Short mmCIF file of C-alpha atoms and ligand atoms in Angstrom, two decimals:
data_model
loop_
_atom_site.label_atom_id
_atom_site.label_comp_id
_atom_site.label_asym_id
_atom_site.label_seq_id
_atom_site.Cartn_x
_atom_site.Cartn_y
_atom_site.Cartn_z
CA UNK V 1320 -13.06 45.70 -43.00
CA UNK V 1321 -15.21 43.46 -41.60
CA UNK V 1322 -13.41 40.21 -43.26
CA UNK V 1323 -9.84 41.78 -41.98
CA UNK V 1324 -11.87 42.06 -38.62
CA UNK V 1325 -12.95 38.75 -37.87
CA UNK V 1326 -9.81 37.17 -39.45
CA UNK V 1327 -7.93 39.09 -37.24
CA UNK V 1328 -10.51 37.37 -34.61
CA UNK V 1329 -9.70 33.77 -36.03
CA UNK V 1330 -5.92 34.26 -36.03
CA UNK V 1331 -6.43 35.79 -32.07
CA UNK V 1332 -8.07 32.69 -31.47
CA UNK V 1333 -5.51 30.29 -33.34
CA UNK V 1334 -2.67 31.72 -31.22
CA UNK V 1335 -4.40 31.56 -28.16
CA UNK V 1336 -5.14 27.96 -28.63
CA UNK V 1337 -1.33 27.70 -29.48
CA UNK V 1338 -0.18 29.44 -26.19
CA UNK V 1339 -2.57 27.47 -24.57
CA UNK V 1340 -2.00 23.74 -24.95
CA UNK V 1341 0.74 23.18 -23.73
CA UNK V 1342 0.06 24.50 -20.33
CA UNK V 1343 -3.49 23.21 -19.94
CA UNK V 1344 -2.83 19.93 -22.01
CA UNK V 1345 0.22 19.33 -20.80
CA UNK V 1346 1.13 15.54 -20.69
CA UNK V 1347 0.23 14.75 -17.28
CA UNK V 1348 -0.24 10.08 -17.94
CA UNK V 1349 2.06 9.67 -15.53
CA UNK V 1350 3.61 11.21 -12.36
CA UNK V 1351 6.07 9.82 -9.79
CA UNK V 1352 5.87 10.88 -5.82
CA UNK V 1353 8.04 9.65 -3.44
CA UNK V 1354 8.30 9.94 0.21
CA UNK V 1355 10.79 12.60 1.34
CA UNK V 1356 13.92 11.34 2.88
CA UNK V 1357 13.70 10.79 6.34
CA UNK V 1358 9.98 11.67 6.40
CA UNK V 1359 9.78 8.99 9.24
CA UNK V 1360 10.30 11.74 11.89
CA UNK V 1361 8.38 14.77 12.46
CA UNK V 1362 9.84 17.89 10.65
CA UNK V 1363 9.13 17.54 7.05
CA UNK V 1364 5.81 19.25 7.41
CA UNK V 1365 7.12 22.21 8.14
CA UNK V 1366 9.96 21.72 5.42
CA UNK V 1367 8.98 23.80 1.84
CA UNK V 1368 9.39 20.41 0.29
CA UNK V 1369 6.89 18.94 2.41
CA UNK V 1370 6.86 15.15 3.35
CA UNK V 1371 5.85 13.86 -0.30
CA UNK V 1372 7.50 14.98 -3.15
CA UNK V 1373 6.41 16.39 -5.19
CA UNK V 1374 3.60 17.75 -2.10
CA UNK V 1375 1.15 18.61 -5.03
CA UNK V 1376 1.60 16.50 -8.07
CA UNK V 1377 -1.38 16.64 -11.33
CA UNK V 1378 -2.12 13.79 -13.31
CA UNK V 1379 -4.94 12.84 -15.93
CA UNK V 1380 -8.16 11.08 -15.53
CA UNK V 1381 -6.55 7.71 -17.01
CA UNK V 1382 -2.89 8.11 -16.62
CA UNK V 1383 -1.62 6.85 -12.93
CA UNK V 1384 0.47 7.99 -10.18
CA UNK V 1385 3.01 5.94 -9.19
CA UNK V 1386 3.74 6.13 -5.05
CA UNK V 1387 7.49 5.19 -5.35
CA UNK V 1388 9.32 4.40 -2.04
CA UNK V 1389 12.65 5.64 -2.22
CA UNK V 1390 12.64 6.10 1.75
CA UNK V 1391 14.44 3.72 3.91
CA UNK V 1392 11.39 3.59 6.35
CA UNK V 1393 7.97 1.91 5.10
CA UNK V 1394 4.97 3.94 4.50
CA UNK V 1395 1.09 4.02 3.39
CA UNK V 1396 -0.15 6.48 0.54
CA UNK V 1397 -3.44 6.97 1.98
CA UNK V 1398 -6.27 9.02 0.58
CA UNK V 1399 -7.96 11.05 2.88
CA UNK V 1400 -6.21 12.86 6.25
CA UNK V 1401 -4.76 11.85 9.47
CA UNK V 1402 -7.62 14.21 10.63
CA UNK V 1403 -10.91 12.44 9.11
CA UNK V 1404 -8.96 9.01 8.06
CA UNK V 1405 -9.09 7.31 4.40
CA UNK V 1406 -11.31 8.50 1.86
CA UNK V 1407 -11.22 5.38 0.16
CA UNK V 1408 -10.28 6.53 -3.34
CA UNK V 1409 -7.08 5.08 -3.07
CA UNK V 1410 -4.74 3.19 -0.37
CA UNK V 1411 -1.67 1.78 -1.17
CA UNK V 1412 -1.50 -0.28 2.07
CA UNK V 1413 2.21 -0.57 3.30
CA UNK V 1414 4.55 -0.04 0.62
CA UNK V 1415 8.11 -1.35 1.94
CA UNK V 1416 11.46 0.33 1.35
CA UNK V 1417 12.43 -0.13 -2.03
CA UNK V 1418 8.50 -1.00 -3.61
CA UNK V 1419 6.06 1.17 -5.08
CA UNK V 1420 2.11 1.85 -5.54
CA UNK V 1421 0.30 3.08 -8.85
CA UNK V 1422 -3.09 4.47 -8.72
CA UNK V 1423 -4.85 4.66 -11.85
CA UNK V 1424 -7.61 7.43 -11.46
CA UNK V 1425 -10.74 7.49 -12.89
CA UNK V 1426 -12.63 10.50 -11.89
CA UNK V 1427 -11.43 14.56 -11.93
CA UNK V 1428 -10.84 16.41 -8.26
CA UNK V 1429 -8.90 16.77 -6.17
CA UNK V 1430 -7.39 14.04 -3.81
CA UNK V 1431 -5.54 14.80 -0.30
CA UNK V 1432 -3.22 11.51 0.97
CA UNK V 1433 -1.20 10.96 3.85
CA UNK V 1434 0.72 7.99 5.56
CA UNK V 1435 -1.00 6.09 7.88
CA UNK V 1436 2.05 5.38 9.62
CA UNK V 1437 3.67 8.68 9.95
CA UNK V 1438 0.49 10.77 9.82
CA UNK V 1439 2.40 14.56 9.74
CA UNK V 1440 3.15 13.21 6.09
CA UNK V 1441 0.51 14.69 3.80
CA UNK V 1442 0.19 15.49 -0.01
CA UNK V 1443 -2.24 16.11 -2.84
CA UNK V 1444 -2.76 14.89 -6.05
CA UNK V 1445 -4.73 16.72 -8.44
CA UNK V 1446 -6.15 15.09 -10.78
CA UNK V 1447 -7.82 16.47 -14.05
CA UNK V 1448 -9.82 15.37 -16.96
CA UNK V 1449 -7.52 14.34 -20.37
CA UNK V 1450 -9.30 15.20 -22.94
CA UNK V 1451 -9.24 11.28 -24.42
CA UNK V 1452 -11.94 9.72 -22.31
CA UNK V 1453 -12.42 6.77 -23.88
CA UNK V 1454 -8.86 6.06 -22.68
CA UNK V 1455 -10.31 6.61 -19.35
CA UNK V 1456 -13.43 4.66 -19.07
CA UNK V 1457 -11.57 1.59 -20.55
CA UNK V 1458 -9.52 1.86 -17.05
CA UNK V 1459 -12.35 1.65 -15.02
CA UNK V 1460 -12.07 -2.08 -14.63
CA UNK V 1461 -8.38 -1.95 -13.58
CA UNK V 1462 -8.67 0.83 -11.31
CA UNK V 1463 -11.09 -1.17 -9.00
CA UNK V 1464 -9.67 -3.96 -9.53
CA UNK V 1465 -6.53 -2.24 -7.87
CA UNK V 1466 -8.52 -1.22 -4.50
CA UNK V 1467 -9.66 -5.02 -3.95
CA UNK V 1468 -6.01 -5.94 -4.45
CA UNK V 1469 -5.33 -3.20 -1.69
CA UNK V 1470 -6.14 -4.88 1.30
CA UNK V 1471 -3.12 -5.10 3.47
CA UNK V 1472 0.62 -6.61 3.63
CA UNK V 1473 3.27 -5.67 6.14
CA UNK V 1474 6.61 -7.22 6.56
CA UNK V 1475 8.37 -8.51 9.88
CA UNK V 1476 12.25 -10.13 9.57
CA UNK V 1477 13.30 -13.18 11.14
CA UNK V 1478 16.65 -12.69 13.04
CA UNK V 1479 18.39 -14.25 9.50
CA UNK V 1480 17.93 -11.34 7.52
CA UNK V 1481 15.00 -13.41 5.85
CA UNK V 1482 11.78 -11.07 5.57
CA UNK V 1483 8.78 -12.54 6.22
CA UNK V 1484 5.44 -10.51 4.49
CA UNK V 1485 2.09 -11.49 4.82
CA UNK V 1486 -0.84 -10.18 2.20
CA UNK V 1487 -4.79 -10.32 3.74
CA UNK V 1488 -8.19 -9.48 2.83
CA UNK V 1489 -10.10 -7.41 4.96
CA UNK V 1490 -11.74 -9.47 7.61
CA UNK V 1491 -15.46 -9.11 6.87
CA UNK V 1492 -18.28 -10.67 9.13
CA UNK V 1493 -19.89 -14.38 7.31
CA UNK V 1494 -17.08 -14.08 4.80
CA UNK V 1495 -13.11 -16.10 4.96
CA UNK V 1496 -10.36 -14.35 5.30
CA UNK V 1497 -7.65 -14.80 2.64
CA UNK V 1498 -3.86 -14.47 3.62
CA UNK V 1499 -0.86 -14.90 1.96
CA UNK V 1500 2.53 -15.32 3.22
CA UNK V 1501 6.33 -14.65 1.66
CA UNK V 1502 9.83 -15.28 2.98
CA UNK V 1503 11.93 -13.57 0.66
CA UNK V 1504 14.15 -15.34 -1.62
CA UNK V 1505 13.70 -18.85 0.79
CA UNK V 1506 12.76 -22.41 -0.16
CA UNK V 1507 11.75 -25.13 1.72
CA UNK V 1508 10.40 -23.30 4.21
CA UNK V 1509 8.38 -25.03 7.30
CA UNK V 1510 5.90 -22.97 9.63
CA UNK V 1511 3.05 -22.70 11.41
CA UNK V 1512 0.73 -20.23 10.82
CA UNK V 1513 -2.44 -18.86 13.98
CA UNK V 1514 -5.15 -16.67 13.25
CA UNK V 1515 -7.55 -15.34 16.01
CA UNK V 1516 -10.26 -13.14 16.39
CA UNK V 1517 -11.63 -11.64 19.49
CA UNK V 1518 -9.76 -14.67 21.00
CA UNK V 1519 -11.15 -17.36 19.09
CA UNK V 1520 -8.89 -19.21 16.65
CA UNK V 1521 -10.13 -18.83 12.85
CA UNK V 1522 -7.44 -20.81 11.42
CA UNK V 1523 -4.29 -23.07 12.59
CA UNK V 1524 -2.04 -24.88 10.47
CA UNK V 1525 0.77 -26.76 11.74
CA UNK V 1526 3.68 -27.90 10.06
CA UNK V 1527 3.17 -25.60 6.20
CA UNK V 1528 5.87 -26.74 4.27
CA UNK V 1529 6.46 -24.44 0.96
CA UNK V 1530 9.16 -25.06 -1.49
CA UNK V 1531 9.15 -21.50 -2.83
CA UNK V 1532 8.98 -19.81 0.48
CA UNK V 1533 5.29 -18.57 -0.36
CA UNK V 1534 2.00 -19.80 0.99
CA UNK V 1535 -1.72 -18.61 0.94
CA UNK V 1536 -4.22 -19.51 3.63
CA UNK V 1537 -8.22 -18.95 4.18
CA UNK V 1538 -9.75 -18.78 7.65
CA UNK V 1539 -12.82 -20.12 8.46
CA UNK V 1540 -15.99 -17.89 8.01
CA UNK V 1541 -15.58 -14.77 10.25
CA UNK V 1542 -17.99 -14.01 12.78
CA UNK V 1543 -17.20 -10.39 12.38
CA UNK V 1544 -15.42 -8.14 10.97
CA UNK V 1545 -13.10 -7.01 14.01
CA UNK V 1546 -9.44 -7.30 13.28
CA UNK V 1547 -7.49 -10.56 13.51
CA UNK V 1548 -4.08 -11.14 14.77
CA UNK V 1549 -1.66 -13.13 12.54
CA UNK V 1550 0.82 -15.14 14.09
CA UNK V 1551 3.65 -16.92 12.61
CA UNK V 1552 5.91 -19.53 13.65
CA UNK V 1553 8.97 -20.26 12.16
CA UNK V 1554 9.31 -24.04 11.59
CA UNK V 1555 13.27 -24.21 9.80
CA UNK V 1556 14.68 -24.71 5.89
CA UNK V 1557 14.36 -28.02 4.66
CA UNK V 1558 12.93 -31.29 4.30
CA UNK V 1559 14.64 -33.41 6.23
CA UNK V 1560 15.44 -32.96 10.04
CA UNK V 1561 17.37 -31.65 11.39
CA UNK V 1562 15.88 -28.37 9.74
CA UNK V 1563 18.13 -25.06 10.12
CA UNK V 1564 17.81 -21.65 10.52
CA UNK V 1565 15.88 -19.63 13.78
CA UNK V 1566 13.47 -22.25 14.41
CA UNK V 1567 10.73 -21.28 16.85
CA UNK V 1568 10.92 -17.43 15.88
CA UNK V 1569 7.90 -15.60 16.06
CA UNK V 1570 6.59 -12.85 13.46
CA UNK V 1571 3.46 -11.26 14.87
CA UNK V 1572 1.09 -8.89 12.74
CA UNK V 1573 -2.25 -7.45 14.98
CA UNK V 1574 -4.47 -4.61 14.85
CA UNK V 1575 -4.36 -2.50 18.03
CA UNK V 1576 -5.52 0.95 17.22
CA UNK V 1577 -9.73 0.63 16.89
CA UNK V 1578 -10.86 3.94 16.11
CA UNK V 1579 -9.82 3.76 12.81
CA UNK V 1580 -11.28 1.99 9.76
CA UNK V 1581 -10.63 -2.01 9.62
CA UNK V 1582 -7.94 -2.00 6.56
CA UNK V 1583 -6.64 1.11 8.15
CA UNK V 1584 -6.48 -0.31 11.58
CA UNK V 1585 -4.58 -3.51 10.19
CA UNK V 1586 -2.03 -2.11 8.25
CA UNK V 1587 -1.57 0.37 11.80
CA UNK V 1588 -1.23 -2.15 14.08
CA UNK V 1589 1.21 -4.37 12.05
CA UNK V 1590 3.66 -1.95 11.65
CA UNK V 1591 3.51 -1.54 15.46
CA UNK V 1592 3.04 -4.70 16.32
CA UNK V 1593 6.52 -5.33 14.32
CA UNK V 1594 8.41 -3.06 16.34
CA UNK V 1595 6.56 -4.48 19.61
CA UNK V 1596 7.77 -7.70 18.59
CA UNK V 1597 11.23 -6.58 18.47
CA UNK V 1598 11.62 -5.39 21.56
CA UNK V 1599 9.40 -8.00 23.29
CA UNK V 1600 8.96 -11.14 21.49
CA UNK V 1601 11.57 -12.46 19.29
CA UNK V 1602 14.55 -11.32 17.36
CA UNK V 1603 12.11 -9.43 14.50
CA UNK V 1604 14.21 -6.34 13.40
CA UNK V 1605 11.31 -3.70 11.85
CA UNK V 1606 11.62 -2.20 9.04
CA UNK V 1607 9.73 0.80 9.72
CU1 CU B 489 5.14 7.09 6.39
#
């Protein structure tokens, strides 16, 4: 009896592992959100899809979320709420139409995002503990490494279709600021490029000439760590003069919006900035 008894135990036990796994191990390495459509306007909030979808997604300690953006608008995946700002576990910075964000977690819990931009637009992502953690330790190194690549990058468009995106460190008081720039699929491309902060200029070059449309820059040592406005000229394609294209265009990226956080604020006030400088200072059509 009591060997039919505890064998009937072990075999309860077997099949409850069985019905188990699959639902509490499920395979949870990798998950895709996206923005919902049109999540640039109010609404989807109230919507039973919510403004990220999926509005609750689970992954594993080790496995990433990818923050695809199938949207036509660009938007932030933020951790943390439009209520008590980023959390700092994650932040995609602006993620254009068409580009995408993975987060690599490291730690169990539970983490709420939203768009910086468009702050209605909220979500969660839970994440939970795999069950292979040496998988997850070993992705320690990456997964910082991905919030110091985070900074910020927002893109403006000269009147040519040509996008213009610039990449930056956070400014930080005693330390320079580094800043790349990118017009898309150009070469030969000539522009000036003005950095100030708090009015004084931190760095001015004239006449950058970049065969492969892409350039990096480094201010001089900030004086604080206040935002800095970015300001770039468009110079023309070529080498030789006379250069062509919308010469003397404009693309401006600032921070406007101080009670936030300084990466927050920057990534903020370029997307408005963008659409400011649409309407008042050059032919920059937003993409936001
Ligand atoms: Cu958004």
């Amino acid at each position: 009896m009591k060997t039919i008894s505890s064998f009937f135990v072990l075999f309860a036990i077997a099949a409850g592992i069985v019905a188990i796994t699959p639902a509490a191990f499920a395979d949870h390495t990798e998950v895709t959100v996206s923005p919902a459509p049109g999540s640039s306007s109010p609404g989807c909030e109230t919507s039973a899809d919510g403004c990220f979808i999926p509005k609750e997604a689970t992954v594993d300690v080790g496995g990433s979320v990818i923050f695809s953006n199938t949207d036509t608008a660009a938007h932030t995946f933020t951790a943390g709420t439009a209520a008590d700002g980023p959390s700092g576990a994650f932040d995609s910075s602006l993620v254009v139409a068409g580009s995408s964000y993975e987060w690599k977690p490291t730690t169990a819990g539970s983490f709420p995002y939203y768009c910086m931009v468009h702050p209605w637009m909220a979500g969660l992502i839970v994440v939970q503990e795999a069950g292979h953690d040496e998988m997850a330790s070993g992705h320690d190194e990456m997964a910082s490494g991905d919030t110091m690549m985070a900074a910020t990058s927002a893109t403006g468009m000269l009147s040519d279709g040509v996008k213009v995106s610039v990449g930056a460190s956070a400014p930080t008081s005693g330390e320079k600021m580094m800043i790349s720039t990118d017009f898309a699929n150009s070469q030969h491309v000539n522009y000036d490029i003005k950095v100030t902060q708090n009015g004084n200029t931190v760095l001015d070059d004239m006449g950058v000439h970049d065969h492969e449309g892409k350039g990096s820059h480094e201010t001089a040592p900030l004086t604080s760590s206040d935002p800095v406005e970015i300001t770039i000229t468009f110079e023309g394609y070529g080498i030789d003069d006379p250069k062509t294209g919308p010469i003397g265009e404009k693309v401006v990226f600032s921070n406007v919006v101080p009670e936030f956080g300084t990466i927050a604020m920057m990534i903020l006030a370029v997307s408005i900035i963008s659409i400011i400088a649409v309407t008042a200072k050059s032919k920059v059509i937003p993409r936001f």
